[in-house]
Coordinates of C-alpha atoms in Angstrom, one line a residue:
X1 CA 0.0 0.0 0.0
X2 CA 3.0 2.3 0.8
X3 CA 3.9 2.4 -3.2
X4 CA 0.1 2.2 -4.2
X5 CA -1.1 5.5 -5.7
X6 CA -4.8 6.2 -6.4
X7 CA -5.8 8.4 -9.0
X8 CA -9.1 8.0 -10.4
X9 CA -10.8 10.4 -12.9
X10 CA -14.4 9.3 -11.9
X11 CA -16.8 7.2 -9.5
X12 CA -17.1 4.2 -11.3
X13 CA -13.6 3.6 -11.7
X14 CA -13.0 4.7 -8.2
X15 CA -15.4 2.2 -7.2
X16 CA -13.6 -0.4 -9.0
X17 CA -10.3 0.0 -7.0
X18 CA -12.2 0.1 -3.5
X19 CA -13.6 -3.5 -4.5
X20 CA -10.1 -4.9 -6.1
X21 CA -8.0 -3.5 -3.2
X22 CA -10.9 -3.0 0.1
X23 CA -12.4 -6.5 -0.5
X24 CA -10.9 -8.8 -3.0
X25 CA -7.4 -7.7 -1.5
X26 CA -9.1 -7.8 2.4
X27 CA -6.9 -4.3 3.2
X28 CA -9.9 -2.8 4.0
X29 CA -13.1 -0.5 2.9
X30 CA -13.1 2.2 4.2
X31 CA -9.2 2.1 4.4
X32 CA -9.0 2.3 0.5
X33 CA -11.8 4.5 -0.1
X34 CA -10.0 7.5 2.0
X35 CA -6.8 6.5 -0.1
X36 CA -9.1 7.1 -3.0
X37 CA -10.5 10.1 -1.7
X38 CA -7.1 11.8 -1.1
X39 CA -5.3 11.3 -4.6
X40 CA -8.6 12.4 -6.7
X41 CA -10.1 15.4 -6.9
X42 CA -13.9 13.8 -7.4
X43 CA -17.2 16.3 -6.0
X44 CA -19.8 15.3 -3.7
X45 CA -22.2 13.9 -6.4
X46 CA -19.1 11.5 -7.9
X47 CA -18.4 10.8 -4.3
X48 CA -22.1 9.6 -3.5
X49 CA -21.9 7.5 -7.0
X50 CA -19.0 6.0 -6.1
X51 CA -20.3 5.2 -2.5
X52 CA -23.5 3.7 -4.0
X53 CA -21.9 1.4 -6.9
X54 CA -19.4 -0.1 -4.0
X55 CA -22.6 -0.7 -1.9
X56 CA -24.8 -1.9 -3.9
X57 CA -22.0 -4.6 -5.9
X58 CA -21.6 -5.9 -2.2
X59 CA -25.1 -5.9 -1.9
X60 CA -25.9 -7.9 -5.1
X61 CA -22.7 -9.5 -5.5
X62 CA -23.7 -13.4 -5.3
X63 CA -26.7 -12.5 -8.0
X64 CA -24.0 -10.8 -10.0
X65 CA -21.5 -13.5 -9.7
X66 CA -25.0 -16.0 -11.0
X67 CA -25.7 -13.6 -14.4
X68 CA -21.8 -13.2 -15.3
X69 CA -21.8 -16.9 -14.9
X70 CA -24.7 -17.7 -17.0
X71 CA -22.4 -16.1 -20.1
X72 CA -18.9 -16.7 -19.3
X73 CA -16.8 -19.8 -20.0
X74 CA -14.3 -19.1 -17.7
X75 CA -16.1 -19.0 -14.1
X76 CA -16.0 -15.7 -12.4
X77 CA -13.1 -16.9 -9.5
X78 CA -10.8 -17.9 -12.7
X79 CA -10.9 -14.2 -13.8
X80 CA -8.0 -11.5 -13.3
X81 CA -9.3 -9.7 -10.1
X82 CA -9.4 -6.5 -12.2
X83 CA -11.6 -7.6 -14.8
X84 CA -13.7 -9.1 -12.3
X85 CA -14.3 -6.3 -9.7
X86 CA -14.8 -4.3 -13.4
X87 CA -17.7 -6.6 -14.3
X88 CA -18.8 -6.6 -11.3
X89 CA -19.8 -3.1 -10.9
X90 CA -20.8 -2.6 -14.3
X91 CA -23.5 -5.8 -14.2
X92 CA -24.5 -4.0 -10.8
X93 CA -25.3 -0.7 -12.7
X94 CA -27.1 -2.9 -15.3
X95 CA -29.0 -4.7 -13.5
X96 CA -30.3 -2.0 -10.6
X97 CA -29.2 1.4 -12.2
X98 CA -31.1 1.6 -15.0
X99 CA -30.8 5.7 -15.3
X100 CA -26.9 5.3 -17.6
X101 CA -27.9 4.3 -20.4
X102 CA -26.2 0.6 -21.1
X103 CA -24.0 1.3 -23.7
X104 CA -22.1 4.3 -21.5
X105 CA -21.9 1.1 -19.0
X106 CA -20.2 -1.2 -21.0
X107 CA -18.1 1.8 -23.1
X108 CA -16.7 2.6 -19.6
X109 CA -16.4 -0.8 -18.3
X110 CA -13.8 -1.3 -21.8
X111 CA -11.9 1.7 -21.1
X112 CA -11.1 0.9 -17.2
X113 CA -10.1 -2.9 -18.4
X114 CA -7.6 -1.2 -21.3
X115 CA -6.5 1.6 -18.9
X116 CA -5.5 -0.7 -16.0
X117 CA -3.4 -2.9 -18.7
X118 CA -6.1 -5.4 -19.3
X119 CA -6.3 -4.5 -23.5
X120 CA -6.1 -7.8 -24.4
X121 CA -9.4 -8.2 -22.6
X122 CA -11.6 -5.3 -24.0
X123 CA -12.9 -8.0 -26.4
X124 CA -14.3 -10.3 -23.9
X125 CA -15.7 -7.2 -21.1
X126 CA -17.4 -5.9 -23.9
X127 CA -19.3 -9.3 -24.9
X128 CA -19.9 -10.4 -21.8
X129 CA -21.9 -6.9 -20.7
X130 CA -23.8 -6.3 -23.8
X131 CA -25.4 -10.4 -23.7
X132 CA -26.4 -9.4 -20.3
X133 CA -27.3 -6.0 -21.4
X134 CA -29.6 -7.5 -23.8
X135 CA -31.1 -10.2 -21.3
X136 CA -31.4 -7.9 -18.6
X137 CA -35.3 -8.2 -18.1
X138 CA -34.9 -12.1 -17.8
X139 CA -32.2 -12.1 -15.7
X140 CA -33.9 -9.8 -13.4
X141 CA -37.3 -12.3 -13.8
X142 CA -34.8 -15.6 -13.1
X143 CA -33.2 -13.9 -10.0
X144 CA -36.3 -12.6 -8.1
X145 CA -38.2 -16.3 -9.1
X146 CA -35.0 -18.0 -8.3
X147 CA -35.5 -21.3 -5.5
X148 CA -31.8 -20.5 -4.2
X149 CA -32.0 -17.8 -1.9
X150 CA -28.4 -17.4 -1.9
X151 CA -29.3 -16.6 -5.4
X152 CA -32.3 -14.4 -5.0
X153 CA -30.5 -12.4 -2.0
X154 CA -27.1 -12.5 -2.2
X155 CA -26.2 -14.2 1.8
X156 CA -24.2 -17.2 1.4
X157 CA -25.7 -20.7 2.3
X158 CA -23.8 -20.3 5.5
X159 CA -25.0 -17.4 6.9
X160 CA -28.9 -18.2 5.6
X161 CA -28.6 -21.9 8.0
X162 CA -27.5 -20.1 10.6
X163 CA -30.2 -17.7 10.8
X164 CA -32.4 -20.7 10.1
X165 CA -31.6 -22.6 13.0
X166 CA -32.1 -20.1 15.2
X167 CA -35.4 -18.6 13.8
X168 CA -37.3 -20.9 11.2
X169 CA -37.8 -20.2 7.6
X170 CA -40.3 -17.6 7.7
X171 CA -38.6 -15.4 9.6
X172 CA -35.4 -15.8 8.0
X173 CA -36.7 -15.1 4.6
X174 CA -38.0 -11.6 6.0
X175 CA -34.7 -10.7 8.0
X176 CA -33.3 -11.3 4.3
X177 CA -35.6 -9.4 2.0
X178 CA -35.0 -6.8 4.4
X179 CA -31.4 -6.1 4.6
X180 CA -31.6 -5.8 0.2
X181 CA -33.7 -2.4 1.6
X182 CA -31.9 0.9 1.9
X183 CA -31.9 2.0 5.8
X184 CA -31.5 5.9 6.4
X185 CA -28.0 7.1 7.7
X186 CA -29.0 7.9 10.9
X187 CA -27.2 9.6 14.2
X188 CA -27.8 11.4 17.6
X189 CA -26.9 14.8 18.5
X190 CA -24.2 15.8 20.9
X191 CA -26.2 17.6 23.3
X192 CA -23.6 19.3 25.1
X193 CA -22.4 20.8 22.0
X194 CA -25.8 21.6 20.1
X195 CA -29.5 20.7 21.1
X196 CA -31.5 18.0 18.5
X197 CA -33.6 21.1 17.2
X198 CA -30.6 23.4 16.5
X199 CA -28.6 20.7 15.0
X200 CA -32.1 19.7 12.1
X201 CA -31.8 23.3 11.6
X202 CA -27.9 23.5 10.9
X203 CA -27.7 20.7 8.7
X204 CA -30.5 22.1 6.5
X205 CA -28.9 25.7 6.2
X206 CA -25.8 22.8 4.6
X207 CA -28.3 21.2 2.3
X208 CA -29.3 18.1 4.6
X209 CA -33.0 17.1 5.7
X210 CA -32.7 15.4 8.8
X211 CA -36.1 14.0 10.5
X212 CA -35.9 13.7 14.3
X213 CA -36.8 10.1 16.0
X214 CA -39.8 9.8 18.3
X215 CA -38.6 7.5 20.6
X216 CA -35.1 8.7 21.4
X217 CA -34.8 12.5 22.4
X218 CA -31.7 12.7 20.6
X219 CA -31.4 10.7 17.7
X220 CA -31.9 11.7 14.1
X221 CA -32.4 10.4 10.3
X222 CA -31.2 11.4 7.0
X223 CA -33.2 11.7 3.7
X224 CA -31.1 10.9 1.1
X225 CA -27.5 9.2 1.0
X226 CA -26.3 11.4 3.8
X227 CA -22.9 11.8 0.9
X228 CA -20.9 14.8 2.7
X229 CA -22.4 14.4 6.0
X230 CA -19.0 14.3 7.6
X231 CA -17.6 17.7 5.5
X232 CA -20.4 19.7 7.3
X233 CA -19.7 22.7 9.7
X234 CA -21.8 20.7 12.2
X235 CA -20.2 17.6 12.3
X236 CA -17.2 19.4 12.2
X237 CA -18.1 20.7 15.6
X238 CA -18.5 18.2 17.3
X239 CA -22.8 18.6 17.0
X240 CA -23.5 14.8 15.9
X241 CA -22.3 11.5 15.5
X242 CA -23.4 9.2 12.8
X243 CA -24.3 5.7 13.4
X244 CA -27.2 2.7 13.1
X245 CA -30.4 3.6 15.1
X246 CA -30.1 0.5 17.0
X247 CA -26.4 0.6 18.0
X248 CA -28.2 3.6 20.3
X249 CA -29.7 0.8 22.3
X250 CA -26.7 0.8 24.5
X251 CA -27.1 4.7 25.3
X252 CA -31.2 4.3 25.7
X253 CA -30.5 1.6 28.2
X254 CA -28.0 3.8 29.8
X255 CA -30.8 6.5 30.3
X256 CA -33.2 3.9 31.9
X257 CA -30.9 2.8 34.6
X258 CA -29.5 6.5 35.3
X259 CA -31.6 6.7 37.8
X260 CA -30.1 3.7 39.7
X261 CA -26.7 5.1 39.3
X262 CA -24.6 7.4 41.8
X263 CA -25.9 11.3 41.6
X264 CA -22.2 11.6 40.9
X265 CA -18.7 10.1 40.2
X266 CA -20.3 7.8 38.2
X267 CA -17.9 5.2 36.6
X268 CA -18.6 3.3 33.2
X269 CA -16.2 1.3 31.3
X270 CA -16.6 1.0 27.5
X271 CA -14.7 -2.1 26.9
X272 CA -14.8 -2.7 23.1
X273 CA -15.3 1.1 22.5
X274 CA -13.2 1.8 18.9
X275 CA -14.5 4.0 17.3
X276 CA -16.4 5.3 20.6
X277 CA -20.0 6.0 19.6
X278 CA -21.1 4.5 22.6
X279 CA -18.8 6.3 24.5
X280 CA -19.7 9.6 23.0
X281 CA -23.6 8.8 23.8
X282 CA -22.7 7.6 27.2
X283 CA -20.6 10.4 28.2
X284 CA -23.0 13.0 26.6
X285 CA -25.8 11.4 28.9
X286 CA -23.6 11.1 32.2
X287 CA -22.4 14.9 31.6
X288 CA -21.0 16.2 34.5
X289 CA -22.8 13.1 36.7
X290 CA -19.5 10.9 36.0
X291 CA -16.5 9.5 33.4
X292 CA -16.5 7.6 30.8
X293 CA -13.5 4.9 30.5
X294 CA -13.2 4.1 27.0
X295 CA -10.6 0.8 26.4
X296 CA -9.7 -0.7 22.8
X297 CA -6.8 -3.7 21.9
X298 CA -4.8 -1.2 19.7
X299 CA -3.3 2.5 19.3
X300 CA -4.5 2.5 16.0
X301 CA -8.1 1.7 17.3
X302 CA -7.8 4.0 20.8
X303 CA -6.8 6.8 18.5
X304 CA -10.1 6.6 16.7
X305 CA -11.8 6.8 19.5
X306 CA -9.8 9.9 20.7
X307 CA -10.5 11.8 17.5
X308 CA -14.1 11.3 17.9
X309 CA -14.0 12.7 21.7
X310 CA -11.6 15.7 20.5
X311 CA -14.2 16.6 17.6
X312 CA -17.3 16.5 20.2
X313 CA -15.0 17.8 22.9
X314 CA -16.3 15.6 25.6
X315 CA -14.0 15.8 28.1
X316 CA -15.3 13.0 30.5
X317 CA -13.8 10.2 28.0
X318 CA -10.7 8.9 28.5
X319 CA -9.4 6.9 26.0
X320 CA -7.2 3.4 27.2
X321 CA -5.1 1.1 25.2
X322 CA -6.3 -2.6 26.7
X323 CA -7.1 -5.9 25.7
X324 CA -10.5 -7.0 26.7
X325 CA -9.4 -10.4 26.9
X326 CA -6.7 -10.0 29.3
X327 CA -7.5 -9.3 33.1
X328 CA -7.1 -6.1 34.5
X329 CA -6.6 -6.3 38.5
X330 CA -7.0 -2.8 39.0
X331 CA -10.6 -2.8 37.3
X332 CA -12.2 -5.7 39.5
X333 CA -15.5 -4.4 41.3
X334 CA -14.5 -0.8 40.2
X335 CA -17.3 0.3 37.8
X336 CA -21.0 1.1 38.1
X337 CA -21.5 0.1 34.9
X338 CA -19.7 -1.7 31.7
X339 CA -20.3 -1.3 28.3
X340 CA -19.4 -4.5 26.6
X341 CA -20.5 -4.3 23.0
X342 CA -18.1 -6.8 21.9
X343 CA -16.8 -8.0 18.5
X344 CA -19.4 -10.2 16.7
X345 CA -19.8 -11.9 13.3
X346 CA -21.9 -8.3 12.2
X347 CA -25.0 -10.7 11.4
X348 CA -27.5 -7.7 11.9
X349 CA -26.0 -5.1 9.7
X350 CA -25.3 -6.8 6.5
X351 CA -27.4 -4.3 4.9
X352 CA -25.3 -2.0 6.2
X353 CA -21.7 -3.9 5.9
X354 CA -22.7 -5.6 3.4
X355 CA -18.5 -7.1 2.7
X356 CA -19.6 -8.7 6.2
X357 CA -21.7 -11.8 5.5
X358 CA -18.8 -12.9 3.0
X359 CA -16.4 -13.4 5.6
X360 CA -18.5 -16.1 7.5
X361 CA -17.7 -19.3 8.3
X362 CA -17.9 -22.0 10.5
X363 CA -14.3 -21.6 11.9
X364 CA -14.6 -17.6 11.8
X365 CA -18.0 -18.2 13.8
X366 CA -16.4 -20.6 16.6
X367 CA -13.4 -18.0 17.2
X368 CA -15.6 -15.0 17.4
X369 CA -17.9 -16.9 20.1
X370 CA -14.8 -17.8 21.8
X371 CA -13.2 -14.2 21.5
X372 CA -16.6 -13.0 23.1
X373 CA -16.7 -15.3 26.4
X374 CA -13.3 -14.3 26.7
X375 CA -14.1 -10.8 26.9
X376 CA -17.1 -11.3 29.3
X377 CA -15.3 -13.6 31.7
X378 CA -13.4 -10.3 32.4
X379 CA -16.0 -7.9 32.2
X380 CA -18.2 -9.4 34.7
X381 CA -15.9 -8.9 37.5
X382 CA -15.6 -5.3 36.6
X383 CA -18.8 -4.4 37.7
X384 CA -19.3 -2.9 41.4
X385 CA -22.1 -5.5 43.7
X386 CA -25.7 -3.3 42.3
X387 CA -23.7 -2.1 39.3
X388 CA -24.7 -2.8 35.5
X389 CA -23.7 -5.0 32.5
X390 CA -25.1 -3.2 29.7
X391 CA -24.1 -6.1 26.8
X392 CA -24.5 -6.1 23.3
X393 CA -23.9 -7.0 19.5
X394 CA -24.5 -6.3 16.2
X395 CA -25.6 -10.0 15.1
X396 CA -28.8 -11.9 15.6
X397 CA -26.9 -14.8 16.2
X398 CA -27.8 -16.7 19.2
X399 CA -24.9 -18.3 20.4
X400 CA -23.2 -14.8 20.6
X401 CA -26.3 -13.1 22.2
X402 CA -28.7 -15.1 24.4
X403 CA -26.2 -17.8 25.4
X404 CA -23.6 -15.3 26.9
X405 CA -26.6 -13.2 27.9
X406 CA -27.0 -16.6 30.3
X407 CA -23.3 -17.2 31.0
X408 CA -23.1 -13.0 32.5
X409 CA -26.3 -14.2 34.4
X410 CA -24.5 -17.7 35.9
X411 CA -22.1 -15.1 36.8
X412 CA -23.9 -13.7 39.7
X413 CA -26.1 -10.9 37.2
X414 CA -30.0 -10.7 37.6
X415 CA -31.7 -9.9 34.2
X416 CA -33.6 -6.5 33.8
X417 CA -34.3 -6.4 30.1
X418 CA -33.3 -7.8 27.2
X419 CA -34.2 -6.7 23.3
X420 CA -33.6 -7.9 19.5
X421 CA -34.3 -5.5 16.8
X422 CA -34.9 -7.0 13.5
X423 CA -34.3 -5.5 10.5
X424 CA -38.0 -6.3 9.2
X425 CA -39.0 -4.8 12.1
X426 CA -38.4 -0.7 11.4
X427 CA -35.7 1.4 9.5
X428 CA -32.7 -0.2 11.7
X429 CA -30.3 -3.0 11.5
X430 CA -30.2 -6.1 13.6
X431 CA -29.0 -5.7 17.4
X432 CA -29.3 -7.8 20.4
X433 CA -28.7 -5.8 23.8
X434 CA -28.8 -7.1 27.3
X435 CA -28.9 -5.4 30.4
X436 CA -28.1 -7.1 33.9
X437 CA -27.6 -6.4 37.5
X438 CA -24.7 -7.4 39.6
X439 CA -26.3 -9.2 42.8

């Protein structure tokens, strides 16, 4: 990467390089895309294309995989990573963007294949996308009628048991038609910085409609892409902090237990906390009442999380290099509550992640459960006797949720709620959280 330049004169090719290098390489998403970002000089509407072609490929990219296969001899794992991640997006915008005409698609597809030193292979990218071009009506028929749903959704067989085994057919089938729907970007408002109402009214005056939530004083949703959101005066400021309306579980379960807490020197230890959204929501609500402890394995991952409490200048986080898994004497019975949204397998937010569900499988699953007891085995003695567990994941995966949800109760915890948010279920992603109290 240190040699690697990115210069790319438009979206679609920029979205090409994120997929070659962020998730056929594995270096990363969001890692590329910045690199991207940095050496090309695209606007905000090239941006948001570029966003929505690397989004939606993910999205689609098991369907896609099906209609390049239906006219290619050589199967699409056998192809040059290039050409592939090419055809890729262009079937994508095919397929689902119907608004570019066809024959810009494939003209551009050609050119990125010959500009990228793939001339040789013009012949066979241009083909390839005008059969499908032509077909593009019956492929859409054969995908949406298809018995496979690995086919007609895009989740891997693996992932689509799993859920099955843990909630039936039916309900699987619904949690899957609903991650192919767009959720809103959605976020809360730092309230020390800039009340909900002020902040709607902000992001307007910068070209944003926001739309406040009825259930959460603080949170916020986004019409549109949100493309730019981060550029804003606003966010700038510290006013807001974007994130998935349920991964605000953690802070409304924070606000219902307040009242059990100390009236001050209140102690809370986020123990998986990179980037720190929870911490900036928990610290926000604490205020002056008590600190926030905020712990991740890394620098590289604590340092995120001190960006985003510089930025909102909340000054009642403070940011730890730790490992979760390791035991920390000095924290045993010393916090009235721990926050232990721990690493998962990101089940719940494939709409959102959509790289995610391709990384499954039944080793990756095993490790990540063990990675998780690890963590808890820890975090349970942290809390004070009448102190809180607050846990919680991104998955709907029950061996990560409700069976460590009993191992923190076995553990000497009582059980005062417990929710799962389905993605079928309102304009979220999935998210399991747990809260307990230490006897």
């Amino acid at each position: 990467m240190k040699n690697q330049t990115f210069t790319v004169k438009d979206g679609r090719e920029g979205a090409v390089l994120i997929l070659l290098y962020g998730f056929e390489k594995g270096i990363g998403l969001r890692e590329i895309e910045r690199e991207v970002l940095a050496g090309s000089n695209l606007n905000r509407p090239a941006v948001s294309f570029m966003t929505e072609l690397v989004r939606g490929t993910l999205e689609r990219l098991l369907t896609i995989d099906y209609c390049i296969g239906k006219f290619s001899k050589t199967a699409v794992r056998k192809m040059k990573p290039l050409i592939r991640s090419d055809l890729r997006v262009a079937v994508y915008q095919l397929l689902y963007l119907t608004k570019t005409p066809a024959s810009a698609v494939v003209n551009t597809a050609v050119t990125i294949a010959g500009q990228h030193g793939f001339t040789g292979l013009k012949g066979f990218v241009n083909g390839l996308l005008r059969n499908i071009s032509r077909c593009r009506d019956e492929l859409i028929e054969e995908v949406s009628s298809a018995k496979d749903p690995e086919v007609r959704y895009s989740v891997p067989s693996f992932v689509i048991d799993l859920l099955t085994a843990d909630y039936g057919e039916e309900k699987t089938e619904k949690i899957l038609a609903a991650i192919q729907e767009k959720k809103p970007l959605s976020g809360f408002a730092v309230t020390k910085n800039m009340s909900r109402e002020d902040l709607l009214s902000a992001l307007e005056k910068e070209g944003f409609q926001a739309v406040p939530d009825v259930t959460l004083s603080a949170a916020f949703s986004l019409a549109g892409s949100g493309a730019g959101i981060t550029e804003t005066k606003s966010f700038k400021k510290g006013a807001f902090y974007i994130c998935d309306r349920s991964s605000m579980a953690d802070g409304e379960a924070l606000l219902k237990i307040l009242p059990s807490l100390p009236e001050n020197n209140i102690k809370l230890l986020d123990i998986c906390a990179s980037p720190g959204g929870k911490s900036v929501q928990a610290a926000d609500i604490l205020s002056a009442r008590g600190e926030v402890i905020s712990r991740d394995v890394s620098e590289k991952k604590v340092a995120r999380i001190r960006e985003n409490a510089e930025r909102t200048g909340l000054s009642n986080i403070h940011p730890e290099v730790a490992d979760a898994t390791v035991f920390d004497p000095a924290s045993e019975g010393a916090y009235d509550a721990v926050i232990a949204d721990v690493p998962c397998s990101g089940l719940g937010v494939m709409g959102m992640k959509p790289d995610i569900r391709y990384r499954q499988d039944e080793k990756s699953m095993s490790d990540i459960v063990a990675l998780q007891r690890s963590i808890l085995k820890n975090a349970v003695a942290y809390v004070k006797a009448g102190g809180y567990m607050i846990y919680s994941t991104c998955t709907l995966h029950k061996k990560e949720n409700e069976d460590h949800r009993h191992f923190v109760e076995s553990s000497g915890f009582t059980l005062v709620s417990e929710e799962t948010r389905f993605p079928d279920e309102g304009p979220w992603g999935g998210f399991y959280t747990a809260v307990l109290r230490k006897n």
